[in-house]
Coordinates of C-alpha atoms in Angstrom, one line a residue:
Chain X
X1 CA 0.0 0.0 0.0
X2 CA 1.1 3.6 -0.7
X3 CA -0.4 6.4 1.3
X4 CA -1.4 9.8 0.0
X5 CA -2.7 12.4 2.3
X6 CA -5.8 14.5 1.7
X7 CA -3.7 17.6 2.0
X8 CA -1.5 16.4 -0.9
X9 CA -4.7 16.0 -3.0
X10 CA -6.0 19.4 -2.0
X11 CA -2.7 21.1 -2.9
X12 CA -2.5 19.3 -6.2
X13 CA -6.1 20.5 -7.1
X14 CA -5.3 24.1 -5.9
X15 CA -2.4 24.2 -8.3
X16 CA -4.3 22.5 -11.2
X17 CA -7.2 24.9 -10.9
X18 CA -5.0 27.9 -11.5
X19 CA -3.0 26.2 -14.3
X20 CA -6.2 25.3 -16.1
X21 CA -7.5 28.9 -16.0
X22 CA -4.4 30.4 -17.5
X23 CA -2.8 27.7 -19.7
X24 CA -4.6 26.3 -22.8
X25 CA -3.4 22.7 -23.4
X26 CA -0.8 22.2 -26.2
X27 CA -3.0 20.1 -28.4
X28 CA -5.7 22.9 -28.3
X29 CA -3.2 25.6 -29.2
X30 CA -1.9 23.4 -32.1
X31 CA -5.5 22.8 -33.3
X32 CA -6.2 26.5 -33.3
X33 CA -3.0 27.2 -35.1
X34 CA -3.8 24.7 -37.8
X35 CA -7.3 26.1 -38.1
X36 CA -6.0 29.6 -38.4
X37 CA -3.6 28.5 -41.2
X38 CA -6.3 26.7 -43.1
X39 CA -9.2 29.1 -42.6
X40 CA -10.4 30.6 -45.9
X41 CA -12.5 33.4 -44.4
X42 CA -10.3 36.4 -43.5
X43 CA -12.5 37.6 -40.6
X44 CA -12.6 34.1 -39.2
X45 CA -8.8 33.8 -39.5
X46 CA -8.5 37.1 -37.7
X47 CA -10.7 35.7 -34.8
X48 CA -8.6 32.5 -34.5
X49 CA -5.4 34.6 -34.4
X50 CA -6.9 36.7 -31.6
X51 CA -7.8 33.6 -29.7
X52 CA -4.2 32.5 -29.9
X53 CA -3.0 35.9 -28.8
X54 CA -5.5 35.6 -25.9
X55 CA -3.9 32.3 -24.9
X56 CA -0.4 33.8 -24.9
X57 CA -1.5 36.8 -22.9
X58 CA -3.3 34.6 -20.4
X59 CA -0.3 32.4 -19.8
X60 CA 2.3 35.2 -19.6
X61 CA 0.4 37.7 -17.5
X62 CA -1.8 35.2 -15.5
X63 CA -5.0 36.7 -16.7
X64 CA -7.7 33.9 -17.0
X65 CA -8.3 32.8 -20.6
X66 CA -12.0 33.5 -20.1
X67 CA -13.9 35.3 -17.4
X68 CA -16.0 32.2 -17.0
X69 CA -13.5 30.2 -15.1
X70 CA -16.1 27.5 -15.0
X71 CA -17.6 24.7 -12.9
X72 CA -14.8 22.4 -11.9
X73 CA -15.1 18.7 -13.0
X74 CA -12.5 16.5 -11.4
X75 CA -11.7 13.0 -12.6
X76 CA -9.8 10.9 -10.0
X77 CA -8.2 7.7 -11.1
X78 CA -7.0 5.9 -8.0
X79 CA -4.5 3.1 -8.3
X80 CA -5.8 0.2 -6.3
X81 CA -2.6 0.2 -4.2
X82 CA -3.2 3.8 -3.1
X83 CA -4.7 4.4 0.3
X84 CA -5.9 7.9 1.4
X85 CA -4.8 9.2 4.7
X86 CA -6.1 12.0 6.9
X87 CA -3.9 14.7 8.2
X88 CA -4.0 15.5 11.9
X89 CA -5.9 18.8 11.4
X90 CA -8.6 17.2 9.2
X91 CA -9.3 13.8 10.7
X92 CA -12.8 13.5 9.3
X93 CA -12.1 14.4 5.7
X94 CA -13.2 12.2 2.8
X95 CA -12.1 12.7 -0.8
X96 CA -14.9 15.3 -1.5
X97 CA -13.5 17.5 1.3
X98 CA -10.0 17.5 -0.1
X99 CA -11.3 18.4 -3.6
X100 CA -13.5 21.1 -2.1
X101 CA -10.6 22.6 -0.1
X102 CA -8.3 22.5 -3.2
X103 CA -10.8 24.2 -5.5
X104 CA -11.7 26.9 -3.0
X105 CA -8.0 27.7 -2.4
X106 CA -7.2 27.6 -6.1
X107 CA -10.0 30.0 -7.1
X108 CA -9.3 32.4 -4.2
X109 CA -5.5 32.6 -4.7
X110 CA -5.8 32.6 -8.5
X111 CA -8.2 35.5 -8.6
X112 CA -10.7 33.2 -10.5
X113 CA -14.4 33.9 -10.8
X114 CA -16.7 32.1 -8.4
X115 CA -19.6 30.9 -10.5
X116 CA -21.4 28.3 -8.4
X117 CA -24.7 28.9 -6.7
X118 CA -25.7 26.7 -3.7
X119 CA -29.0 25.5 -5.1
X120 CA -30.6 25.9 -8.6
X121 CA -34.1 27.5 -8.2
X122 CA -34.8 29.2 -5.0
X123 CA -32.3 31.8 -3.8
X124 CA -29.4 30.9 -6.2
X125 CA -26.9 32.2 -3.6
X126 CA -23.3 32.1 -4.7
X127 CA -21.2 29.8 -2.6
X128 CA -18.3 32.3 -2.9
X129 CA -15.8 29.4 -3.2
X130 CA -16.6 28.0 -6.7
X131 CA -17.4 24.7 -4.8
X132 CA -18.7 22.1 -4.9
X133 CA -17.0 20.5 -7.8
X134 CA -18.4 17.6 -9.8
X135 CA -16.3 14.5 -9.0
X136 CA -15.9 11.3 -10.9
X137 CA -13.8 8.6 -9.2
X138 CA -12.6 5.3 -10.5
X139 CA -10.1 2.6 -9.4
X140 CA -7.3 1.5 -11.8
X141 CA -4.4 -0.9 -11.7
X142 CA -1.2 0.4 -10.0
X143 CA 0.0 2.7 -7.2
X144 CA -0.5 6.1 -8.7
X145 CA -3.2 8.7 -8.3
X146 CA -4.1 10.6 -11.4
X147 CA -6.1 13.8 -11.0
X148 CA -7.6 15.5 -14.1
X149 CA -9.3 18.9 -13.6
X150 CA -11.5 20.5 -16.2
X151 CA -13.0 24.0 -15.9
X152 CA -16.3 23.9 -17.8
X153 CA -17.9 27.1 -18.9
X154 CA -21.7 27.7 -18.6
X155 CA -22.3 29.0 -22.1
X156 CA -21.3 25.8 -23.9
X157 CA -22.6 23.4 -21.2
X158 CA -26.0 25.1 -21.7
X159 CA -26.1 23.8 -25.3
X160 CA -25.3 20.2 -24.5
X161 CA -28.1 17.7 -25.3
X162 CA -29.2 14.1 -24.8
X163 CA -31.5 11.9 -26.9
X164 CA -32.7 8.3 -26.7
X165 CA -32.7 6.8 -30.2
X166 CA -34.5 3.6 -31.2
X167 CA -32.0 0.8 -31.1
X168 CA -32.7 0.3 -34.8
X169 CA -31.5 3.8 -35.7
X170 CA -28.6 3.9 -38.1
X171 CA -25.4 5.9 -38.1
X172 CA -26.7 8.6 -40.5
X173 CA -29.6 9.4 -38.2
X174 CA -27.3 9.7 -35.2
X175 CA -24.9 11.9 -37.1
X176 CA -27.7 14.2 -38.4
X177 CA -28.9 14.8 -34.9
X178 CA -25.4 15.5 -33.5
X179 CA -24.8 18.0 -36.3
X180 CA -28.1 19.6 -35.6
X181 CA -27.2 20.0 -31.9
X182 CA -23.9 21.7 -32.9
X183 CA -25.8 24.0 -35.4
X184 CA -28.2 25.0 -32.6
X185 CA -25.4 25.6 -30.1
X186 CA -24.3 28.2 -32.7
X187 CA -22.7 31.5 -31.8
X188 CA -23.9 31.4 -28.2
X189 CA -21.6 28.5 -27.2
X190 CA -18.3 30.1 -28.5
X191 CA -17.2 28.1 -31.5
X192 CA -14.9 26.6 -32.6
X193 CA -16.1 23.8 -30.5
X194 CA -14.7 20.5 -29.2
X195 CA -17.7 18.1 -29.5
X196 CA -17.8 15.3 -27.0
X197 CA -20.1 12.4 -27.8
X198 CA -21.2 9.6 -25.6
X199 CA -22.8 6.6 -27.4
X200 CA -24.4 3.8 -25.4
X201 CA -24.4 3.0 -21.7
X202 CA -27.6 4.2 -20.0
X203 CA -29.1 7.7 -19.5
X204 CA -26.4 9.0 -17.2
X205 CA -23.5 7.0 -18.4
X206 CA -23.8 8.4 -22.0
X207 CA -23.6 11.9 -20.6
X208 CA -20.5 11.0 -18.6
X209 CA -18.9 9.5 -21.7
X210 CA -19.6 12.6 -23.7
X211 CA -17.6 14.6 -21.1
X212 CA -14.8 12.0 -20.9
X213 CA -14.6 12.2 -24.7
X214 CA -13.5 15.8 -24.3
X215 CA -10.4 14.7 -22.3
X216 CA -8.9 12.8 -25.2
X217 CA -6.1 14.6 -27.1
X218 CA -7.7 16.4 -30.0
X219 CA -5.7 14.6 -32.7
X220 CA -6.2 11.2 -31.2
X221 CA -9.1 9.2 -32.9
X222 CA -11.2 6.5 -31.3
X223 CA -9.4 3.2 -31.1
X224 CA -12.1 1.4 -33.1
X225 CA -12.2 2.0 -36.8
X226 CA -16.0 2.4 -37.1
X227 CA -16.1 5.1 -34.5
X228 CA -12.9 6.8 -35.7
X229 CA -14.4 7.0 -39.2
X230 CA -17.6 8.4 -37.7
X231 CA -15.6 11.1 -35.8
X232 CA -14.0 12.1 -39.1
X233 CA -17.4 12.2 -40.9
X234 CA -18.9 14.2 -38.1
X235 CA -16.1 16.8 -38.1
X236 CA -16.4 17.2 -41.8
X237 CA -20.1 17.7 -41.7
X238 CA -19.9 20.1 -38.7
X239 CA -17.3 22.2 -40.4
X240 CA -19.3 22.3 -43.6
X241 CA -22.1 24.0 -41.6
X242 CA -20.2 27.3 -42.2
X243 CA -21.0 28.5 -38.7
X244 CA -17.3 29.4 -38.1
X245 CA -15.5 31.1 -35.2
X246 CA -18.0 33.0 -33.0
X247 CA -20.8 32.0 -35.4
X248 CA -19.7 34.8 -37.7
X249 CA -19.1 32.4 -40.6
X250 CA -16.0 30.4 -41.7
X251 CA -14.6 26.9 -42.1
X252 CA -13.8 26.3 -38.5
X253 CA -16.9 25.4 -36.5
X254 CA -15.2 22.6 -34.5
X255 CA -11.6 21.6 -33.7
X256 CA -12.5 18.0 -33.0
X257 CA -15.3 15.5 -32.5
X258 CA -14.6 12.7 -30.1
X259 CA -16.8 9.6 -29.4
X260 CA -16.7 7.4 -26.4
X261 CA -18.8 4.3 -26.3
X262 CA -20.2 1.8 -23.8
X263 CA -22.4 -1.4 -24.0
X264 CA -26.1 -0.7 -23.7
X265 CA -29.5 -2.3 -23.4
X266 CA -31.1 -4.1 -26.4
X267 CA -34.0 -1.6 -26.2
X268 CA -31.8 1.5 -26.1
X269 CA -29.4 3.7 -28.0
X270 CA -28.6 6.7 -25.7
X271 CA -26.7 9.6 -27.4
X272 CA -25.2 12.5 -25.5
X273 CA -23.5 15.5 -26.9
X274 CA -21.3 17.7 -24.6
X275 CA -20.5 21.0 -26.3
X276 CA -17.2 22.5 -25.3
X277 CA -16.0 25.9 -26.3
X278 CA -12.6 26.7 -27.8
X279 CA -11.3 27.6 -24.4
X280 CA -10.9 23.9 -23.8
X281 CA -9.3 23.9 -20.3
X282 CA -8.1 20.8 -18.6
X283 CA -4.9 19.5 -17.2
X284 CA -3.8 16.4 -15.3
X285 CA -1.3 15.6 -12.6
X286 CA -0.1 12.2 -11.3
X287 CA 0.9 11.7 -7.7
Chain J
X1 CA -16.1 42.6 -43.4
X2 CA -12.3 43.3 -43.3
X3 CA -12.7 47.1 -43.8
X4 CA -11.2 49.5 -41.2
X5 CA -12.9 49.7 -37.8
X6 CA -15.3 52.6 -37.0
X7 CA -14.7 54.6 -33.8
X8 CA -17.7 54.4 -31.5
X9 CA -17.7 56.9 -28.6
X10 CA -20.0 56.9 -25.6
X11 CA -22.5 58.5 -25.0
X12 CA -23.6 57.2 -28.3
X13 CA -24.6 59.5 -31.1
X14 CA -27.9 58.6 -32.8
X15 CA -26.3 59.6 -36.1
X16 CA -23.4 57.1 -35.8
X17 CA -25.7 54.3 -34.5
X18 CA -27.9 54.9 -37.6
X19 CA -24.9 54.6 -40.0
X20 CA -23.2 51.5 -38.7
X21 CA -24.1 48.3 -40.4
X22 CA -24.1 44.6 -39.4
X23 CA -20.6 43.2 -40.0
X24 CA -18.9 46.6 -39.4
X25 CA -15.9 46.4 -37.0
X26 CA -16.1 49.0 -34.2
X27 CA -13.7 50.3 -31.6
X28 CA -15.5 51.5 -28.5
X29 CA -14.1 54.3 -26.3
X30 CA -15.6 55.9 -23.3
X31 CA -17.8 54.8 -20.3
X32 CA -19.9 51.7 -20.6
X33 CA -21.9 49.7 -18.0
X34 CA -21.7 46.0 -17.2
X35 CA -24.8 43.9 -16.4
X36 CA -25.8 40.3 -16.7
X37 CA -28.7 38.2 -15.7
X38 CA -29.6 39.3 -12.1
X39 CA -28.7 42.9 -12.7
X40 CA -31.1 43.0 -15.7
X41 CA -33.9 41.5 -13.6
X42 CA -33.4 44.2 -10.9
X43 CA -33.1 47.1 -13.5
X44 CA -36.4 46.0 -15.1
X45 CA -38.1 45.5 -11.8
X46 CA -37.0 49.1 -10.8
X47 CA -38.5 50.4 -14.1
X48 CA -41.7 48.5 -13.5
X49 CA -42.0 49.8 -10.0
X50 CA -41.3 53.4 -11.1
X51 CA -38.1 53.7 -9.1
X52 CA -34.9 55.6 -10.1
X53 CA -32.3 53.5 -11.9
X54 CA -28.7 53.4 -10.5
X55 CA -27.3 54.0 -14.1
X56 CA -28.0 56.4 -16.9
X57 CA -29.5 54.4 -19.8
X58 CA -29.8 57.4 -22.2
X59 CA -27.5 56.9 -25.1
X60 CA -25.7 54.2 -23.1
X61 CA -24.1 50.8 -23.8
X62 CA -24.5 47.8 -21.6
X63 CA -21.8 45.0 -21.8
X64 CA -22.8 41.5 -20.7
X65 CA -19.9 40.5 -18.6
X66 CA -19.0 39.1 -15.2
X67 CA -15.3 39.7 -14.9
X68 CA -12.9 37.6 -12.8
X69 CA -11.5 39.4 -9.7
X70 CA -8.7 41.9 -10.3
X71 CA -5.3 41.0 -9.0
X72 CA -4.0 43.6 -6.5
X73 CA -2.0 45.5 -9.1
X74 CA -4.6 45.3 -11.9
X75 CA -7.8 47.2 -12.9
X76 CA -9.8 44.1 -13.7
X77 CA -9.4 40.4 -14.4
X78 CA -10.5 38.6 -17.6
X79 CA -13.5 40.4 -19.1
X80 CA -15.0 38.8 -22.2
X81 CA -18.7 38.7 -23.2
X82 CA -21.3 36.2 -21.9
X83 CA -24.2 34.8 -23.8
X84 CA -26.5 37.7 -24.9
X85 CA -29.7 35.7 -25.4
X86 CA -30.2 35.2 -21.7
X87 CA -30.9 38.9 -21.5
X88 CA -33.4 38.9 -24.4
X89 CA -36.5 39.2 -22.2
X90 CA -35.2 42.3 -20.5
X91 CA -33.5 44.2 -23.4
X92 CA -36.6 45.8 -25.1
X93 CA -37.6 47.5 -21.8
X94 CA -34.1 49.0 -21.4
X95 CA -34.0 50.2 -25.1
X96 CA -37.4 51.8 -24.5
X97 CA -35.7 53.8 -21.7
X98 CA -32.9 55.1 -23.7
X99 CA -30.2 52.4 -24.0
X100 CA -28.7 52.5 -27.5
X101 CA -26.3 49.6 -27.6
X102 CA -25.8 46.2 -26.0
X103 CA -22.7 44.0 -26.3
X104 CA -22.3 40.2 -25.7
X105 CA -21.8 37.0 -27.6
X106 CA -24.2 35.1 -29.7
X107 CA -27.8 35.6 -31.1
X108 CA -30.7 37.9 -30.1
X109 CA -34.3 36.9 -30.4
X110 CA -37.0 38.5 -32.6
X111 CA -38.3 40.8 -29.9
X112 CA -34.8 42.3 -29.3
X113 CA -34.1 42.6 -33.1
X114 CA -37.4 44.3 -33.5
X115 CA -36.8 46.7 -30.6
X116 CA -33.3 47.5 -31.9
X117 CA -34.9 48.6 -35.2
X118 CA -37.8 50.4 -33.5
X119 CA -35.6 52.4 -31.1
X120 CA -32.6 52.9 -33.4
X121 CA -30.1 50.8 -31.5
X122 CA -27.5 48.2 -32.2
X123 CA -26.2 44.9 -30.7
X124 CA -22.4 44.3 -30.8
X125 CA -20.5 41.0 -30.6
X126 CA -17.3 40.9 -28.7
X127 CA -15.1 37.8 -29.0
X128 CA -16.3 35.2 -26.6
X129 CA -13.4 33.5 -24.8
X130 CA -10.9 36.3 -25.3
X131 CA -11.3 37.6 -21.8
X132 CA -7.6 38.2 -21.3
X133 CA -7.1 40.1 -24.5
X134 CA -10.3 42.2 -24.1
X135 CA -9.3 43.2 -20.5
X136 CA -6.4 45.2 -22.0
X137 CA -8.9 47.7 -23.4
X138 CA -10.3 48.5 -20.0
X139 CA -8.7 51.4 -18.2
X140 CA -11.0 51.8 -15.2
X141 CA -13.6 49.8 -13.4
X142 CA -15.9 50.9 -10.6
X143 CA -18.8 49.0 -9.0
X144 CA -21.8 51.4 -9.0
X145 CA -24.8 49.2 -8.1
X146 CA -25.9 45.8 -6.8
X147 CA -22.6 45.1 -5.1
X148 CA -24.1 42.1 -3.4
X149 CA -24.3 40.4 -6.7
X150 CA -20.5 40.0 -6.8
X151 CA -19.3 39.4 -10.3
X152 CA -22.8 40.2 -11.5
X153 CA -22.8 43.7 -9.9
X154 CA -23.2 46.7 -12.3
X155 CA -19.8 48.2 -13.1
X156 CA -18.9 51.4 -14.9
X157 CA -16.0 50.6 -17.1
X158 CA -13.8 53.0 -19.0
X159 CA -12.7 51.4 -22.3
X160 CA -10.3 52.4 -25.0
X161 CA -10.6 51.0 -28.6
X162 CA -12.6 48.0 -27.3
X163 CA -13.0 45.8 -30.4
X164 CA -16.4 44.4 -31.4
X165 CA -18.4 43.6 -34.5
X166 CA -21.9 45.0 -35.2
X167 CA -24.0 41.9 -34.9
X168 CA -27.5 43.5 -35.4
X169 CA -27.8 47.0 -36.8
X170 CA -30.6 49.5 -36.3
X171 CA -32.1 48.6 -39.7
X172 CA -32.8 45.0 -39.1
X173 CA -29.5 43.7 -40.5
X174 CA -27.7 40.7 -39.0
X175 CA -24.1 39.5 -39.3
X176 CA -24.9 35.9 -38.5
X177 CA -25.2 33.2 -41.2
X178 CA -27.5 31.4 -38.8
X179 CA -30.0 33.0 -36.5
X180 CA -31.0 30.0 -34.5
X181 CA -33.2 31.6 -31.9
X182 CA -36.1 31.9 -34.3
X183 CA -35.5 30.0 -37.5
X184 CA -33.6 26.8 -37.0
X185 CA -31.9 25.7 -40.2
X186 CA -32.3 29.1 -41.8
X187 CA -28.8 29.3 -43.1
X188 CA -27.6 32.2 -45.2
X189 CA -24.7 31.1 -47.3
X190 CA -23.8 34.6 -48.4
X191 CA -22.9 35.5 -44.9
X192 CA -20.7 32.5 -44.2
X193 CA -17.7 33.7 -46.3

């Protein structure tokens, strides 16, 4: 057994939250650069170059990439030989407390915006800490702990959609609906997008898969040929919409479309689309 | 669309607002106000109740933004636009009371587009997700109302050459190849290039 304290986890998350807000991942920058090179519409090219300039400025001057520093989604992959340990000053903590402490400290020290309200419909009082985060935990082989933190903006999350298809639906029907979802996300959700797609599982698993799909490197296709081809077809169709950066027209409506799949019931074909804006902010750390 | 930018000074001149067209680039200088969801709700309630407003709407510009906190040595944090359509139900009332420009990202619905035309006003699009870059055009920031709303409080910003595109002009023109709020699938190919 290897022991990791909750304090270590909180500190790692505090640091990740600030890095995520200021530093666009390398694969996202590369995708924006390629898009700017290939874009045929001059105003669209201009916007893409300004987004790249924005990412340089954010990193150099520690100004957040976007004022919506997001809801924090944390993926924790715990090696099965790892055991969590309490520190003397927080004997009752569980994993959620460590994540909460890390997010609150990161958002306060990093001068990040606190965008979370305590409940959805009554008072909508801001928690002032940007907590709680959404946490997804899983056990894996080994003695490492991998923490991935994503800051998800509200504008694009608002345009994400779910649909139960008949199990007899074909690929073309599913593709058409996904492209329609992207079209309707439109200018509001800050294109160019990364489109995360969850196929299969059940109601909630397909949604989780659509979010996990966003964590894959943008140039890395699905490992199965059928779904890799479908990703390619989707990206081509999405980019032929002509929506373009900021919805003002152009070739670059999405940087990538990524599909994650899971087995599902004979009666079901759940499909979830998680729309992500160009400010595709996530980083990981392994302890 | 790649013609030189037009200077837009606040308070806005009705003459300039009437001349700018959808797709024009503008550079805004002067004082502007920030407001997003909750501040809009309060402003409109104040108007309905016949109370005085904490800001001057006449010939004014409202920017839909909730900035990140300023670092100790800075004026403001990241300050890019939020989604405009969430303010659709409030905007016509503010235009009726003198507001002449709004700025955010994304589409406006039919009621707003109609009101822009009716009152001779414009909606501007700033680049969503360019909060660091846009913050460089803000030279002063002061909370002037609804401080309890935190990032959603109304701020008076002084801006210099703040870049935006005219999304909807005062003659019913739109820059967007899609206007999804009302007519899904209504794609205008001429505007896409």
